[in-house]
Coordinates of C-alpha atoms and ligand atoms in Angstrom, one line a residue:
M1 CA 145.5 129.5 65.2
R2 CA 146.7 126.3 66.6
V3 CA 150.1 127.9 67.3
L4 CA 148.2 130.8 68.9
G5 CA 146.5 128.4 70.8
L6 CA 149.3 126.7 71.9
L7 CA 151.0 129.8 73.0
S8 CA 148.4 131.0 75.0
L9 CA 148.3 127.3 76.6
A10 CA 151.7 128.0 77.4
M11 CA 151.2 131.3 78.7
A12 CA 148.8 130.5 81.2
V13 CA 150.4 127.5 82.3
C14 CA 153.5 129.6 82.8
C15 CA 151.8 132.3 84.8
I16 CA 149.3 130.4 86.9
S17 CA 152.0 128.4 88.2
A18 CA 154.3 131.3 89.0
K19 CA 151.9 132.9 91.2
V20 CA 151.7 129.7 93.7
P21 CA 154.0 130.5 96.4
S22 CA 156.2 128.1 98.0
I23 CA 157.9 127.3 101.5
K24 CA 161.6 126.9 101.7
L25 CA 162.6 123.9 103.1
Y26 CA 166.0 123.7 105.5
T27 CA 167.3 121.3 102.6
G28 CA 167.1 124.2 100.5
Y29 CA 164.0 122.9 98.3
E30 CA 161.1 125.0 97.4
M31 CA 157.8 123.1 98.2
P32 CA 154.8 124.5 96.2
Q33 CA 152.3 125.7 99.1
I34 CA 149.7 123.8 97.6
G35 CA 149.4 120.4 96.1
L36 CA 146.9 117.8 95.1
G37 CA 146.0 115.5 97.7
T38 CA 145.3 111.5 95.9
W39 CA 144.3 109.5 99.2
Q40 CA 141.1 107.0 98.4
A41 CA 142.0 108.0 94.6
K42 CA 142.6 105.3 92.5
G43 CA 142.9 103.8 88.8
D44 CA 141.9 106.0 86.1
S45 CA 140.0 108.4 87.9
V46 CA 143.7 109.4 89.9
R47 CA 145.1 109.4 86.6
Q48 CA 142.8 112.0 84.8
A49 CA 142.7 114.2 88.6
V50 CA 146.3 114.2 88.1
K51 CA 146.9 115.4 84.3
D52 CA 144.0 117.9 85.1
A53 CA 145.6 119.4 88.3
L54 CA 148.9 119.8 86.2
E55 CA 147.3 121.6 83.5
I56 CA 145.5 123.5 85.9
G57 CA 148.9 124.8 87.5
Y58 CA 149.7 122.4 90.4
R59 CA 153.4 121.7 90.9
H60 CA 153.6 119.2 93.8
I61 CA 151.6 115.6 94.2
D62 CA 151.2 114.1 97.4
T63 CA 150.7 110.3 97.5
A64 CA 151.6 107.2 99.8
F65 CA 152.6 103.8 99.4
I66 CA 149.3 102.6 101.0
Y67 CA 147.1 104.8 98.5
G68 CA 147.8 101.8 95.8
N69 CA 148.1 104.5 93.6
E70 CA 151.3 105.3 93.0
K71 CA 151.7 103.6 89.6
E72 CA 148.6 105.5 88.0
V73 CA 149.6 108.9 89.3
G74 CA 153.6 108.1 87.8
E75 CA 151.2 107.7 84.6
G76 CA 149.4 111.0 84.9
I77 CA 152.9 112.7 85.9
H78 CA 154.5 111.3 82.4
Q79 CA 151.3 112.0 80.1
Q80 CA 152.2 115.6 80.9
I81 CA 155.6 115.8 80.7
Q82 CA 155.5 114.0 77.4
K83 CA 152.7 116.7 76.2
G84 CA 155.4 119.5 77.0
V85 CA 153.1 120.9 80.1
L86 CA 155.9 120.6 82.3
K87 CA 159.4 119.2 83.7
R88 CA 159.9 116.6 86.0
E89 CA 162.0 119.0 87.8
D90 CA 159.5 121.6 87.7
L91 CA 157.0 118.9 89.9
F92 CA 157.4 118.1 93.8
I93 CA 156.5 114.9 94.8
T94 CA 155.5 113.3 97.9
T95 CA 155.4 110.3 99.3
K96 CA 155.0 107.9 102.3
V97 CA 156.5 104.9 104.0
W98 CA 153.8 102.9 105.8
P99 CA 155.6 101.9 109.5
D100 CA 153.5 99.1 110.4
G101 CA 155.8 96.1 110.5
C102 CA 158.4 98.3 108.8
N103 CA 162.5 98.7 109.6
R104 CA 165.4 100.3 108.3
Q105 CA 165.8 98.1 105.4
K106 CA 162.5 97.8 104.5
A107 CA 161.8 101.3 104.5
L108 CA 164.8 101.7 102.0
E109 CA 163.0 98.9 99.8
M110 CA 159.6 100.7 99.8
I111 CA 161.4 104.0 98.6
K112 CA 162.8 101.8 95.9
H113 CA 159.5 100.2 95.3
S114 CA 157.9 104.0 95.0
L115 CA 160.4 105.0 92.8
K116 CA 159.8 102.2 90.3
E117 CA 156.1 102.8 90.4
L118 CA 155.9 106.4 89.9
N119 CA 158.9 105.9 87.3
V120 CA 161.3 108.4 88.5
T121 CA 164.8 108.8 89.4
Y122 CA 164.3 111.0 92.6
L123 CA 161.7 111.5 94.9
D124 CA 161.2 115.4 96.4
L125 CA 159.9 114.4 99.9
V126 CA 159.3 110.9 101.6
L127 CA 157.6 110.9 105.0
V128 CA 157.0 108.3 107.7
H129 CA 153.2 108.0 107.9
F130 CA 152.6 107.4 111.1
P131 CA 154.5 107.0 114.4
H132 CA 154.1 103.4 114.5
D133 CA 156.1 100.6 115.5
D134 CA 159.5 101.4 115.5
Y135 CA 159.4 104.5 113.5
A136 CA 162.7 106.0 114.4
N137 CA 164.4 102.5 112.8
T138 CA 162.3 103.2 110.1
Y139 CA 162.9 106.8 109.6
Q140 CA 166.6 105.6 109.3
G141 CA 165.7 104.1 106.1
L142 CA 164.5 107.3 104.9
E143 CA 168.1 108.7 105.8
D144 CA 169.6 105.9 103.9
A145 CA 167.4 107.0 100.7
Y146 CA 168.7 110.9 101.6
N147 CA 172.1 109.8 101.4
Q148 CA 172.0 107.9 98.1
K149 CA 170.3 110.7 96.7
L150 CA 166.9 109.0 95.9
V151 CA 165.0 111.4 98.1
R152 CA 165.7 115.4 98.0
S153 CA 163.8 115.7 101.3
I154 CA 162.9 113.6 104.6
G155 CA 160.1 114.0 107.1
I156 CA 157.9 112.8 109.2
S157 CA 153.6 112.4 109.2
N158 CA 151.0 112.5 112.3
F159 CA 153.8 113.3 114.7
M160 CA 153.2 115.0 117.8
K161 CA 155.7 116.6 120.0
S162 CA 156.7 113.2 122.4
H163 CA 157.3 111.5 118.6
I164 CA 159.2 114.4 116.9
D165 CA 161.9 114.0 120.4
H166 CA 161.8 110.6 119.7
V167 CA 162.9 110.4 116.5
L168 CA 165.4 113.3 116.8
K169 CA 167.0 111.7 119.6
T170 CA 168.8 108.9 116.7
A171 CA 168.1 111.1 113.4
K172 CA 171.1 112.2 112.0
V173 CA 169.1 114.0 109.3
K174 CA 166.5 116.6 110.5
P175 CA 163.3 115.9 109.2
A176 CA 162.4 118.8 106.7
V177 CA 158.5 118.4 106.9
N178 CA 155.8 117.2 109.4
Q179 CA 152.6 116.3 107.7
I180 CA 149.6 116.8 110.0
N181 CA 145.7 116.8 110.3
I182 CA 145.1 120.8 109.9
H183 CA 141.7 122.1 109.1
P184 CA 139.7 124.8 110.9
T185 CA 138.2 123.0 113.6
L186 CA 141.4 121.3 114.5
N187 CA 143.9 124.2 114.1
Q188 CA 146.9 122.0 115.8
D189 CA 148.7 125.5 116.6
E190 CA 150.9 123.7 119.4
T191 CA 152.4 121.0 117.1
V192 CA 152.7 123.9 114.4
A193 CA 154.6 125.9 117.0
Y194 CA 157.0 123.3 117.9
C195 CA 157.8 122.3 114.2
N196 CA 158.5 126.0 113.4
K197 CA 161.1 126.7 116.6
L198 CA 162.5 123.1 115.0
G199 CA 162.8 124.4 111.6
I200 CA 160.6 121.5 110.4
A201 CA 157.9 123.2 107.8
V202 CA 154.3 121.9 108.3
T203 CA 151.7 120.5 105.8
G204 CA 148.4 120.3 106.5
Y205 CA 146.3 117.5 105.4
S206 CA 142.7 117.2 105.3
P207 CA 141.9 120.7 104.3
L208 CA 138.5 120.4 104.1
G209 CA 138.4 117.9 106.8
T210 CA 138.0 115.2 103.9
G211 CA 134.4 116.8 102.7
S212 CA 133.0 117.8 106.4
M213 CA 133.8 121.5 106.0
I214 CA 132.3 122.2 103.0
K215 CA 129.0 123.3 104.4
D216 CA 130.3 124.6 107.4
P217 CA 128.1 128.2 107.9
T218 CA 131.1 130.2 109.3
L219 CA 133.2 129.4 106.3
T220 CA 130.5 129.5 103.5
S221 CA 129.6 133.2 105.0
I222 CA 133.4 134.0 105.3
G223 CA 133.8 133.3 101.5
A224 CA 130.2 134.9 100.2
K225 CA 132.0 138.3 101.4
H226 CA 135.0 137.3 99.0
H227 CA 133.0 135.7 96.4
K228 CA 134.8 132.3 97.3
S229 CA 133.7 128.8 98.4
S230 CA 134.1 127.2 102.2
A231 CA 136.8 125.1 100.5
Q232 CA 138.6 127.9 99.2
V233 CA 138.2 129.7 102.7
A234 CA 139.4 126.6 104.4
I235 CA 142.8 126.3 102.0
R236 CA 143.3 130.1 102.1
W237 CA 143.4 129.7 105.9
Q238 CA 146.4 127.3 105.6
I239 CA 148.3 129.6 102.9
E240 CA 148.0 132.5 105.2
R241 CA 149.6 130.7 108.2
N242 CA 152.5 129.9 106.3
L243 CA 151.5 126.0 105.9
I244 CA 151.5 123.6 102.9
T245 CA 148.1 122.6 102.1
I246 CA 146.9 119.3 99.8
P247 CA 143.4 119.5 99.2
K248 CA 142.0 116.1 97.4
S249 CA 139.6 116.2 94.7
V250 CA 138.9 114.0 91.2
N251 CA 136.7 116.1 90.1
K252 CA 138.1 118.9 87.9
K253 CA 135.8 121.6 88.6
Y254 CA 136.6 121.0 92.4
I255 CA 140.5 121.0 91.5
K256 CA 140.6 123.8 89.6
E257 CA 138.4 125.8 92.4
D258 CA 140.9 124.5 94.9
F259 CA 143.8 126.1 93.3
E260 CA 141.9 129.5 92.9
V261 CA 143.3 130.9 96.2
F262 CA 146.0 133.2 95.2
D263 CA 143.7 136.1 94.5
F264 CA 142.4 136.8 97.5
K265 CA 142.9 137.7 101.2
L266 CA 141.5 136.9 104.6
T267 CA 141.2 139.3 107.2
A268 CA 142.9 139.6 110.7
D269 CA 139.5 139.4 112.1
E270 CA 138.2 136.3 109.8
I271 CA 141.6 134.2 110.4
K272 CA 140.5 135.1 114.0
T273 CA 137.1 133.4 113.6
I274 CA 138.4 130.3 111.9
N275 CA 141.2 129.3 114.5
N276 CA 138.9 129.8 117.2
M277 CA 136.2 127.2 115.5
K278 CA 135.2 124.3 117.6
A279 CA 134.4 120.6 116.4
Ligands
NAP301 N1 149.5 111.8 106.3 C1 148.6 111.5 106.7 O1 148.0 110.1 107.3 C2 147.1 112.0 105.5 C3 145.8 111.5 106.1 C4 144.5 111.8 105.2 C5 145.0 112.6 104.0 N2 146.5 112.8 103.9 C6 146.5 113.6 102.3 O2 145.6 114.9 102.5 C7 144.8 115.1 101.1 C8 143.7 115.6 101.4 O3 143.2 114.6 102.4 P1 141.8 114.3 102.5 O4 141.8 113.6 101.0 O5 141.2 113.3 103.7 O6 140.3 115.2 102.3 P2 140.4 116.8 101.6 O7 141.0 117.3 100.8 O8 140.3 117.1 103.5 O9 138.6 116.7 101.4 C9 138.4 115.9 100.3 C10 137.2 115.7 99.9 O10 136.5 116.7 99.4 C11 135.7 116.9 98.1 N3 135.9 118.3 97.8 C12 137.3 119.1 97.5 N4 137.3 119.7 96.8 C13 136.2 120.2 96.9 C14 135.5 121.5 96.8 N5 135.8 122.5 96.0 N6 133.9 121.7 97.0 C15 133.2 120.5 97.4 N7 134.0 119.3 97.8 C16 135.1 118.9 97.4 C17 136.6 116.0 97.7 O11 135.7 115.3 96.5 P3 135.5 114.7 95.5 O12 137.3 114.0 95.6 O13 134.7 113.5 95.5 O14 135.7 115.6 94.1 C18 136.8 115.0 98.7 O15 135.3 114.4 99.4 C19 145.2 113.3 101.3 O16 144.1 112.9 100.0 C20 146.1 112.7 101.2 O17 147.1 113.0 100.1 C21 147.4 112.4 104.7
NAG302 C1 158.7 106.6 82.5 O1 159.4 107.5 82.1 C2 160.0 107.6 80.9 C3 160.9 109.0 81.0 O2 161.6 109.4 82.1 C4 159.1 107.8 79.7 O3 159.7 107.9 78.2 C5 158.3 106.6 80.0 O4 157.3 106.6 79.0 C6 157.7 106.3 81.1 N1 156.6 105.3 81.4 C7 155.1 105.3 81.9 C8 154.9 104.1 81.9 O5 155.0 106.3 82.2

């Protein structure tokens, strides 16, 4: 009975995660299209959310130095590794360097701090969190970490065209990802197209508008046609645009719901309607 239970759990984990599509970064690494966001999640609740997500099948976690939760995120990850739910190499971990008052040397130190907090020997992706202060110099610290093999891919966040152009003037390692705010009333078409042209993958953050999209009547009515929630429609819309998306919740029911977006498809008309939604 116990063996059978374990077996079916292992199979469920295997087959759920096998269904999650990924985006191949130019660095050669695969980035799962859905990850768990962890902004404003701290302490026990974020540790538990990470554990729940990994059990449900998530293989991608998004954190940041400034979130002050890397230690608990790391604990959640390691508890599930010890339980045999996954291996480190099955997981994609993103963190971000806080740019205010930062520079090349401090950025490298911040990354080493994140490695220690998360208790891992490498990170999958590190981003410059915002284009603040001397962000091109801060980005060079990420390049140092990349060359030292502390980080598999590096990138940027909240960078619009002019910021991308500026960082590319001095970059020796092209950013693999740009993480920007995308939700149904902020489709970011121009920046997404610019990144696509440059071979930079795009992650859409705050896919639920930090919760503000949940009650949206357009998303709710589209969802009703598919027996899905507004949240699932907003997340699916990003998947179908070939974006990576990182919904956040600390509630197991929502974490599971947000992951169940691979068993339906939006129609071309529905996608068009969402693309044209206005704030
Ligand atoms: N790079 C950047 O500058 C940046 C900026 C913002 C966010 N991010 C990243 O993107 C992640 C996601 O963005 P976000 O945290 O702003 O918000 P979000 O994912 O757009 O929305 C999260 C909110 O929606 C609620 N929620 C989640 N799933 C739900 C569901 N199925 N039904 C109803 N409510 C649901 C959550 O509730 P509960 O948590 O209470 O369950 C939470 O209040 C962040 O956590 C962070 O990792 C990055
Ligand atoms: C850190 O990781 C190691 C394995 O790499 C593990 O044995 C140890 O328990 C982890 N520590 C914490 C606090 O999770």
